Tab-separated table of C-alpha atoms and ligand atoms in Angstrom:
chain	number	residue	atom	x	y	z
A	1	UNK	CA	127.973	32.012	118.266
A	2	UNK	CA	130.959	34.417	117.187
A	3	UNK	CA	131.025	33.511	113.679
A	4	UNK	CA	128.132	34.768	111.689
A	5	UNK	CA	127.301	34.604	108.078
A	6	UNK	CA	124.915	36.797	106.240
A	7	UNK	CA	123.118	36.276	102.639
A	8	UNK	CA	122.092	38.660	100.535
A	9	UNK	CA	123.548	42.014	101.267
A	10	UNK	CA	120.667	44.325	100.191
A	11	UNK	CA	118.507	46.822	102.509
A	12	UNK	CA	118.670	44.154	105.235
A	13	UNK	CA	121.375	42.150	104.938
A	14	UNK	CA	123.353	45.204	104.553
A	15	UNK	CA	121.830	46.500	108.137
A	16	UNK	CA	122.457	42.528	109.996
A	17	UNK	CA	125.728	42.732	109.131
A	18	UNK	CA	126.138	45.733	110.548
A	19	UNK	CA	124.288	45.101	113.742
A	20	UNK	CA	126.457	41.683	113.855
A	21	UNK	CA	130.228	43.590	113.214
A	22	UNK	CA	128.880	46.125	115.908
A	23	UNK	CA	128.402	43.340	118.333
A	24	UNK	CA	132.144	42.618	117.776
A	25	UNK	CA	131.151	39.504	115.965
A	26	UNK	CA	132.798	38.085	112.877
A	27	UNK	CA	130.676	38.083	110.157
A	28	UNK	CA	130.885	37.153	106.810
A	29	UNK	CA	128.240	38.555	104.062
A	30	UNK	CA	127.296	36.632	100.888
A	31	UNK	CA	125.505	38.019	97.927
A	32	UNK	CA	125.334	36.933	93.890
A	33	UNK	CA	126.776	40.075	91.866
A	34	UNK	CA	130.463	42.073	92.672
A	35	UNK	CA	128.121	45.045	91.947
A	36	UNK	CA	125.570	43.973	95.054
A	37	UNK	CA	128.657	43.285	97.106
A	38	UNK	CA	129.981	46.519	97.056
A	39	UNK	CA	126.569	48.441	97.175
A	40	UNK	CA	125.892	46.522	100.453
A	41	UNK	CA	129.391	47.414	101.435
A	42	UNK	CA	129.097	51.071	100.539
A	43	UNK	CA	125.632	51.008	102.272
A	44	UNK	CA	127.393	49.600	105.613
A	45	UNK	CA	130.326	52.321	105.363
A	46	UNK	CA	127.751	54.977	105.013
A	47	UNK	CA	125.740	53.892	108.140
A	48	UNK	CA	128.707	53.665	110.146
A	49	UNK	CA	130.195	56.906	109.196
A	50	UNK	CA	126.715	58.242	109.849
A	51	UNK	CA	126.685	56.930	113.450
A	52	UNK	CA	130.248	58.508	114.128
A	53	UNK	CA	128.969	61.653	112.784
A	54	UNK	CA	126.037	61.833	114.781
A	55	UNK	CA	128.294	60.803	118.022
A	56	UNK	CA	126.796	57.395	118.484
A	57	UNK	CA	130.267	55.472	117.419
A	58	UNK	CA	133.460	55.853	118.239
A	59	UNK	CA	135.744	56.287	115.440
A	60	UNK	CA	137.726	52.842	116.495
A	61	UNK	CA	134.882	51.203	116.971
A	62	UNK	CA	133.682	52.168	112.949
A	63	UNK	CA	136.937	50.699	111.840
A	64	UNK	CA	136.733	47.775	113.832
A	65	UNK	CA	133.485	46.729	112.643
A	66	UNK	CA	134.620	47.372	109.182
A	67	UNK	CA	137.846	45.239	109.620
A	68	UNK	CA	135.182	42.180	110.989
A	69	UNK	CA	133.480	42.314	108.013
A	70	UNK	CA	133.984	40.394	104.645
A	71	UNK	CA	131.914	40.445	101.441
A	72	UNK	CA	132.278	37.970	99.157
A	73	UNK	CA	130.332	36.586	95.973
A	74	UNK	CA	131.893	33.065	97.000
A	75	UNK	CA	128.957	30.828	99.450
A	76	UNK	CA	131.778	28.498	100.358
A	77	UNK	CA	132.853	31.475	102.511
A	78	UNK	CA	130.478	30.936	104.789
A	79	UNK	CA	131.455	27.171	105.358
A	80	UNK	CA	132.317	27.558	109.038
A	81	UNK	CA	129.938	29.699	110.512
A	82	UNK	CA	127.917	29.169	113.777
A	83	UNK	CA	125.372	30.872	112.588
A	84	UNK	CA	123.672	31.955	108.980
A	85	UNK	CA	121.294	34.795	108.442
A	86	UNK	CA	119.819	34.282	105.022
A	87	UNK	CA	118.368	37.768	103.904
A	88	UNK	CA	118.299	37.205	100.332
A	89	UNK	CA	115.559	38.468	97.825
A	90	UNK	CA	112.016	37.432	99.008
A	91	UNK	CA	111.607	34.668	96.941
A	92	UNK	CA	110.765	31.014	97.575
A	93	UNK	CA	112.504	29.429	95.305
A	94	UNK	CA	115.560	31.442	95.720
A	95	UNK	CA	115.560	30.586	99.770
A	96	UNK	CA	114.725	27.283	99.488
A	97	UNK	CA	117.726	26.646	96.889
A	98	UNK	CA	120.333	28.450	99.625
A	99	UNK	CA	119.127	26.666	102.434
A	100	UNK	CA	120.162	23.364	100.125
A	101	UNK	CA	123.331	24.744	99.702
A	102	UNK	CA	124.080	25.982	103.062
A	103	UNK	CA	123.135	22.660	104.481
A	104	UNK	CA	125.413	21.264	102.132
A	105	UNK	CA	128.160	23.809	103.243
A	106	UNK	CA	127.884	24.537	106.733
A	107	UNK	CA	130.312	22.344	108.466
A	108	UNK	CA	129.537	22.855	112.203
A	109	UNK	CA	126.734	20.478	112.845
A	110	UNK	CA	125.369	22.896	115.645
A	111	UNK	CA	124.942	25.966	113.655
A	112	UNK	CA	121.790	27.475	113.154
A	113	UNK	CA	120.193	28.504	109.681
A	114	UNK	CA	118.107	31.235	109.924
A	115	UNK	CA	116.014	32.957	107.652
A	116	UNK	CA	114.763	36.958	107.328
A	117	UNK	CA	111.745	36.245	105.377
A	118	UNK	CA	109.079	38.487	105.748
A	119	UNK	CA	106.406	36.370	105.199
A	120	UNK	CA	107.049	32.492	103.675
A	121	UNK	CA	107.178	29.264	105.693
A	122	UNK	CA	110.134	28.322	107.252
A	123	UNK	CA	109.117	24.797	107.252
A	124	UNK	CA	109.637	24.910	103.691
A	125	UNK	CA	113.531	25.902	104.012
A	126	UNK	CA	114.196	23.433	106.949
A	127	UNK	CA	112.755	20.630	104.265
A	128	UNK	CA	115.065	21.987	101.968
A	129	UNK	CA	118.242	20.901	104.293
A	130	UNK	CA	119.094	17.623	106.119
A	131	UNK	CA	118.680	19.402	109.668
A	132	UNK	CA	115.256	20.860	110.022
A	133	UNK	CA	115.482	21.024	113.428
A	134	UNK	CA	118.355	23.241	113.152
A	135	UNK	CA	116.300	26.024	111.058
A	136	UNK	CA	114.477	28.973	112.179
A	137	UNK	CA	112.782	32.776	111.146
A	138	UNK	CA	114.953	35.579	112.670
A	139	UNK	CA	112.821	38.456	111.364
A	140	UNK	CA	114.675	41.886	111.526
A	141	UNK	CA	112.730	45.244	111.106
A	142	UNK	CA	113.965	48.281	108.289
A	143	UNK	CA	116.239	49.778	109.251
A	144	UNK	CA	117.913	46.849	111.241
A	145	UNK	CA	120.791	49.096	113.372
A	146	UNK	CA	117.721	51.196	114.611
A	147	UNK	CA	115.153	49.000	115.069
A	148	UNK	CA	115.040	47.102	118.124
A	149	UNK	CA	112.751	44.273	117.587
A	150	UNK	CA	113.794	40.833	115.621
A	151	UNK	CA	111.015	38.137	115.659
A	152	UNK	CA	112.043	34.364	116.715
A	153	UNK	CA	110.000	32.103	114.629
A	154	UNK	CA	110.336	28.285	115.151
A	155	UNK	CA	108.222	25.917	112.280
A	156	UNK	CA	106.598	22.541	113.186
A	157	UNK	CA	110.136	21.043	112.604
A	158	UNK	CA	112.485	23.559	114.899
A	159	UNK	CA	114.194	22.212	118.388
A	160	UNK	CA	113.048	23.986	120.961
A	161	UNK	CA	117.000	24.522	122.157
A	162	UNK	CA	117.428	26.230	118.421
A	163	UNK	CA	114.516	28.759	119.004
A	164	UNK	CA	116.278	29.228	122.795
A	165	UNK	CA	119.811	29.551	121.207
A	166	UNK	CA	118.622	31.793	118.300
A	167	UNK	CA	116.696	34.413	120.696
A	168	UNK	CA	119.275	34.364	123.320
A	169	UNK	CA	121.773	35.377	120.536
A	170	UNK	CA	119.313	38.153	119.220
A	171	UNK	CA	118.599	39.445	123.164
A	172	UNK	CA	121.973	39.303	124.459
A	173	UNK	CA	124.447	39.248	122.049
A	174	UNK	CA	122.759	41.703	119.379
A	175	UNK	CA	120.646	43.388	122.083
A	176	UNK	CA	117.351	43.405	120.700
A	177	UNK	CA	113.803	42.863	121.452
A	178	UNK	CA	112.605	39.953	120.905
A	179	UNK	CA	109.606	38.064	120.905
A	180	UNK	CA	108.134	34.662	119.289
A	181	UNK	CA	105.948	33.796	116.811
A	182	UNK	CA	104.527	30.919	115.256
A	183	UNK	CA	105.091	29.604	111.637
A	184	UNK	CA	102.478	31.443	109.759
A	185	UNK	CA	101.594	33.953	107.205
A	186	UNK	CA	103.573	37.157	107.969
A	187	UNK	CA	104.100	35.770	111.720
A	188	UNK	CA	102.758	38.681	114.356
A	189	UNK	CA	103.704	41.757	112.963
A	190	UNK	CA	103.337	41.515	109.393
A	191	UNK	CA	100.432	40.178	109.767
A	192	UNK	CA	99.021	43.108	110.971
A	193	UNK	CA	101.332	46.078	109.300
A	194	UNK	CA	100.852	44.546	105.684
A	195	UNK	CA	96.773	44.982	105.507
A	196	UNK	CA	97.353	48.494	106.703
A	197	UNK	CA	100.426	48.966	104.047
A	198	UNK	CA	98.038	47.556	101.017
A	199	UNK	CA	95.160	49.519	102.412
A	200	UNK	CA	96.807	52.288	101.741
A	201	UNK	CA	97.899	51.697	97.974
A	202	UNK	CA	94.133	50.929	97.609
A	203	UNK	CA	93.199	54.516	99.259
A	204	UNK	CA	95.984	56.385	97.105
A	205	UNK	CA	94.902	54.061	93.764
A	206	UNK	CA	91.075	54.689	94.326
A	207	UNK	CA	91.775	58.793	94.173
A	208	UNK	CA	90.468	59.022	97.831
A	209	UNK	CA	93.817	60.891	99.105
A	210	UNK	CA	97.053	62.270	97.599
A	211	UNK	CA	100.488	60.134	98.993
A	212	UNK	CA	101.222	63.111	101.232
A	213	UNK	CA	97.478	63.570	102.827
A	214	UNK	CA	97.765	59.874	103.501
A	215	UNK	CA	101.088	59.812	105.116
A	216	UNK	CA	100.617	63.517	107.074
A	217	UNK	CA	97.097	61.803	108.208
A	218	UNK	CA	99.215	58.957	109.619
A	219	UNK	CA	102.033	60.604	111.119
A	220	UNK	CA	100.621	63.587	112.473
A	221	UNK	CA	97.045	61.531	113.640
A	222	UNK	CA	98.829	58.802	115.135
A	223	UNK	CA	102.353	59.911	115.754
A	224	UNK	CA	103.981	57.021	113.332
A	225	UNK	CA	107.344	58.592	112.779
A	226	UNK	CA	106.526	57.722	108.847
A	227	UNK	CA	103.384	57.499	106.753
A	228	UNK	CA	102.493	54.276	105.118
A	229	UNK	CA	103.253	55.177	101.557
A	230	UNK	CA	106.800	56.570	102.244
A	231	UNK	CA	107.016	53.373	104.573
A	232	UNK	CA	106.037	51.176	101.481
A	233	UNK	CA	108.882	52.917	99.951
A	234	UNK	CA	111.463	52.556	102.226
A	235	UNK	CA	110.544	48.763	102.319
A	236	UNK	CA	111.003	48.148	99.106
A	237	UNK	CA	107.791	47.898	96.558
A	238	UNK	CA	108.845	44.444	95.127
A	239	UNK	CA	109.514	42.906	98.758
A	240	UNK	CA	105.994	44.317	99.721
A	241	UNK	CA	104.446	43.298	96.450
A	242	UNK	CA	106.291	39.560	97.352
A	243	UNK	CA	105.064	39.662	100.634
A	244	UNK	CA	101.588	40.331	99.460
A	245	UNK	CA	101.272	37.253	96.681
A	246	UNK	CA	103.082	35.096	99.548
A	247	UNK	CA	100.223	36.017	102.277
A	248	UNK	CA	97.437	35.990	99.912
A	249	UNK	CA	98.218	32.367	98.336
A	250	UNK	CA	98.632	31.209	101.596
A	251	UNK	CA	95.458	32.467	103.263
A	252	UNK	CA	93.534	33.680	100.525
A	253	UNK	CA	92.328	36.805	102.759
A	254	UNK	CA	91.474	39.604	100.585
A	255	UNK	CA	93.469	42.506	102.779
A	256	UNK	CA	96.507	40.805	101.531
A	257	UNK	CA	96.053	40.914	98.244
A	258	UNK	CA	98.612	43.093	96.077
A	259	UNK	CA	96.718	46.017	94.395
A	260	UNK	CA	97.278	46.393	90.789
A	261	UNK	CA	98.986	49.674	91.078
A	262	UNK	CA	101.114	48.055	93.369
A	263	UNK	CA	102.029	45.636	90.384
A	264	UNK	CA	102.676	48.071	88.240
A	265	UNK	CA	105.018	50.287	89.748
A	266	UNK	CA	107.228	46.927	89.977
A	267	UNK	CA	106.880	46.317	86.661
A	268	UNK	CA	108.133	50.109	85.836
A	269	UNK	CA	111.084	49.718	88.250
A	270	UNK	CA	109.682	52.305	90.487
A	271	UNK	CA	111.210	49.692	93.360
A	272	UNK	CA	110.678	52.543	96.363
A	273	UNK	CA	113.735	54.335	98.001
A	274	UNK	CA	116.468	51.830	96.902
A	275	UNK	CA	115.838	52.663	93.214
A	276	UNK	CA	115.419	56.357	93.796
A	277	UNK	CA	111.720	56.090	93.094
A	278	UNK	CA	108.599	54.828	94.085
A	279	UNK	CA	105.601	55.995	95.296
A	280	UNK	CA	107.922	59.394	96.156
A	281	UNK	CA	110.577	60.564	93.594
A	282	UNK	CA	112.550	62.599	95.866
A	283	UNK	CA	115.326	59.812	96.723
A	284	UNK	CA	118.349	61.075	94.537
B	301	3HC	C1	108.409	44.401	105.728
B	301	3HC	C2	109.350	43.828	106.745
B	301	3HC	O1	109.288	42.430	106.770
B	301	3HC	C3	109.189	44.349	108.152
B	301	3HC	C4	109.635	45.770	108.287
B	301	3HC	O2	110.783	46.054	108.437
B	301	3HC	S1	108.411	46.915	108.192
B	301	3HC	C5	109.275	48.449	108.383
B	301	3HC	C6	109.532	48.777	109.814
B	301	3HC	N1	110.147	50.063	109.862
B	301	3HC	C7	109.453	51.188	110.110
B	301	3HC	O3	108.280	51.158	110.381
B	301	3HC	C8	110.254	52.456	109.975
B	301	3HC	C9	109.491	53.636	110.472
B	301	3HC	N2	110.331	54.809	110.378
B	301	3HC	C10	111.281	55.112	111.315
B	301	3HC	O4	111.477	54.403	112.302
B	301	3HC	C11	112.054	56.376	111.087
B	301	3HC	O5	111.330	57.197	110.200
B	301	3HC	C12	113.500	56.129	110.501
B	301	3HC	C13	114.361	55.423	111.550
B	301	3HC	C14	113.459	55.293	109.238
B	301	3HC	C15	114.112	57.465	110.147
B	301	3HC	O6	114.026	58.261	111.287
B	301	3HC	P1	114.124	59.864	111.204
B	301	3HC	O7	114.099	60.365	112.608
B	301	3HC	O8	113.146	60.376	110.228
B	301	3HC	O9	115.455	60.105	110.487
B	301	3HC	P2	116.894	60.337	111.063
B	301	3HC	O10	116.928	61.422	112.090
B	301	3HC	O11	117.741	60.493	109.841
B	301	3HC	O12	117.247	58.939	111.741
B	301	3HC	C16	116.963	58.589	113.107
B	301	3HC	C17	118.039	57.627	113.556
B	301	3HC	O13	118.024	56.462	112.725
B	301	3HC	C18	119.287	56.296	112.056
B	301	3HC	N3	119.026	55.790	110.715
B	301	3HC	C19	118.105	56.208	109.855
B	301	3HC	N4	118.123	55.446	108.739
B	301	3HC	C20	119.101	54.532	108.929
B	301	3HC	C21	119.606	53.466	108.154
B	301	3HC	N5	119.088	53.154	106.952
B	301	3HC	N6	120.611	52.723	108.641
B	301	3HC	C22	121.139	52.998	109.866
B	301	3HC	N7	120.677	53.985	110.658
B	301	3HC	C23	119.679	54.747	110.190
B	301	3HC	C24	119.911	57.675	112.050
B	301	3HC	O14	121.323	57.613	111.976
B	301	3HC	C25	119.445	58.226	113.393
B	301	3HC	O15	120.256	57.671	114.418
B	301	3HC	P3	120.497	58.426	115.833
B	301	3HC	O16	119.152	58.728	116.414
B	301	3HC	O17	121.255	57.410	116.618
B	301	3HC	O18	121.269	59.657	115.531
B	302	NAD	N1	112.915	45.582	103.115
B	302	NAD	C1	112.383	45.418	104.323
B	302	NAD	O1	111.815	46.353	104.913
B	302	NAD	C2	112.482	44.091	105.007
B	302	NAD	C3	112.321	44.019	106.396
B	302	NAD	C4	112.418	42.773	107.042
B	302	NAD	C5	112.660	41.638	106.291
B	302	NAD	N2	112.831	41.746	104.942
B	302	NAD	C6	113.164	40.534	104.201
B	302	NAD	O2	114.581	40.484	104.061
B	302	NAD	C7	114.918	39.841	102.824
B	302	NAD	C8	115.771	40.773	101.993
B	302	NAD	O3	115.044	41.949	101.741
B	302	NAD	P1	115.777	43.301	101.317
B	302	NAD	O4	114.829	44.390	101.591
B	302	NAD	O5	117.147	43.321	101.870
B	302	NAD	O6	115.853	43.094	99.734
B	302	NAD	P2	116.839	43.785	98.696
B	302	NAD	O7	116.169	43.734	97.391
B	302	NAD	O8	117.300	45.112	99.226
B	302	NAD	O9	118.113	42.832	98.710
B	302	NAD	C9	118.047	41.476	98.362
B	302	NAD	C10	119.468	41.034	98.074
B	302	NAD	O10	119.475	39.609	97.932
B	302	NAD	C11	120.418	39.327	96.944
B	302	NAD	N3	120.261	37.946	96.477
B	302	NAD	C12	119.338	37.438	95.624
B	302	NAD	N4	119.574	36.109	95.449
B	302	NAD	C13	120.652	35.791	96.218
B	302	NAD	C14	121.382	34.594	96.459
B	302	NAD	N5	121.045	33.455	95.882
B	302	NAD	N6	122.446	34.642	97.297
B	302	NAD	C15	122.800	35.809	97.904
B	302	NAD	N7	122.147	36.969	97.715
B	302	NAD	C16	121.090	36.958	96.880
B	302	NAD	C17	120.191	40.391	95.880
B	302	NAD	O11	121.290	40.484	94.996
B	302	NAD	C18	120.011	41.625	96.762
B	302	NAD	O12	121.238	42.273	97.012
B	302	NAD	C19	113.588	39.447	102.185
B	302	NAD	O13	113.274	38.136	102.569
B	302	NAD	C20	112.617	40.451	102.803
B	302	NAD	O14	111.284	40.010	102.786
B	302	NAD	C21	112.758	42.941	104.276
């Protein structure tokens, strides 16, 4: 799979591409707005420059990724690819709509369709196309060019050759981690960092601890390189707060269910690091 399209060029589509361009892949990134195009473009650019300052990247090697890359607000563009990564917002209805229209656009009848969700079925975008079989979860971690671990999910409806193909390609050609999970709520590691992630809204909301007791506790008790609240942050308050009404319609288990503070700071626009503010308001 050389050709590889990306949707949605936010905090993680941004950081696929990358991985993808520095795999020496050709990769093609999709999102709605010029304005999100070139965010996710500046975001790459910064990364990359980043990992040549640090020594991690050859100069070349920057540019070359940067010359395999194209942004686009067009979805045609993404017509011949072997493979789509669909990282846009984490919204049902927004996913299942794309995966209509990339089954209606993807030419090569082998490709896979993939999906980043966090936490939704993926049965429910492989009934949204004519090739269920075809569809899968590839669930990347924040920041994707760091962290090693993608999760392969397959649904009820996925070939097992897909969920072969699509983990091979993750392992080998992206050289990541990988491991499987089933088709459920938050899959394996969601599952278990969300509770912990709400819990500690609930600790911070209830007066119990200030944000930067809570996060020291964490990161100098159990040696997490961040605390939970600056995590929540850097994940984005409206993903987790998406996540968090996706897991708790679907189970109904009370550790995922959104806290109202949680709600609110959405509703202010305090959207965690990628507004400049959330929980923090030190991001500018
Ligand atoms: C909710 C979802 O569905 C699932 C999720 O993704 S949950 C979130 C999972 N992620 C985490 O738990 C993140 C936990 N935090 C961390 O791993 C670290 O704090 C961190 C990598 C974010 C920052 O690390 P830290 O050491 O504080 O900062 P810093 O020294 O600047 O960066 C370390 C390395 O990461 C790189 N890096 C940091 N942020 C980056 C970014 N956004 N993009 C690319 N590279 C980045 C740096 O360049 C540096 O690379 P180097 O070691 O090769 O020089
Ligand atoms: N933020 C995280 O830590 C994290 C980690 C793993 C997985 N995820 C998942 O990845 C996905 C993206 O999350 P994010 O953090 O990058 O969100 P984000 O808010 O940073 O970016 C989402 C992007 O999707 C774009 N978008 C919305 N509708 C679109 C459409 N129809 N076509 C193309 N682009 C569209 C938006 O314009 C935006 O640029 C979500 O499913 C999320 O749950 C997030």
């Amino acid at each position: 799979m050389q050709k590889v399209g990306v949707v949605g060029c936010g905090l993680m589509g941004s950081g696929i591409a990358e991985v993808a361009a520095r795999a020496g892949l050709d990769v093609v990134v999709r999102d709605i707005s010029e304005e999100a195009v070139a965010s996710g473009r500046k975001r790459v650019e910064a990364s990359l420059s980043r990992a040549v300052e640090r020594g991690k990247l050859e100069p070349d090697a920057r540019d070359a990724a940067l010359e395999s890359m194209t942004f686009s607000t067009d979805l045609d563009i993404l017509a011949d690819r072997d493979l789509v990564i669909e990282a846009a917002s984490e919204n049902e209805e927004i996913k299942k709509k794309l995966f209509a229209e990339l089954d209606r656009i993807v030419s090569n009848g082998d490709a896979i369709l993939a999906s980043n969700t966090s936490s939704m079925p993926i049965v429910r975008f492989a009934q949204a196309t004519s090739r269920p079989e075809q569809v899968i979860g590839m669930h990347f971690f924040n920041p994707a060019p760091v962290q090693p671990l993608v999760e392969i999910i397959s649904s009820v409806l996925t070939a097992p050759e897909v969920t072969d193909r699509g983990e091979a390609f993750a392992r080998d050609t992206l050289g990541k981690t990988t491991i499987r999970a089933k088709d459920r709520p938050g899959f394996i590691v969601n599952a278990l960092l969300v509770p912990y992630l709400l819990s500690a809204i609930r600790m911070y909301e209830s007066g119990m601890a200030s944000l930067e007791d809570i996060d020291t506790g964490m990161i100098n008790g159990c040696a997490h390189p961040m605390g939970p609240m600056r995590l929540n942050d850097l994940v984005g308050l409206d993903t987790t707060l998406a996540i968090a009404r996706s897991m708790h319609g679907e189970t109904n288990d009370p550790a995922y269910a959104p806290p109202v503070l949680l709600s609110r700071m959405v509703d202010a626009g305090y959207l965690g690091k990628k507004a400049g503010r959330g929980f923090y308001d030190d991001y500018r």
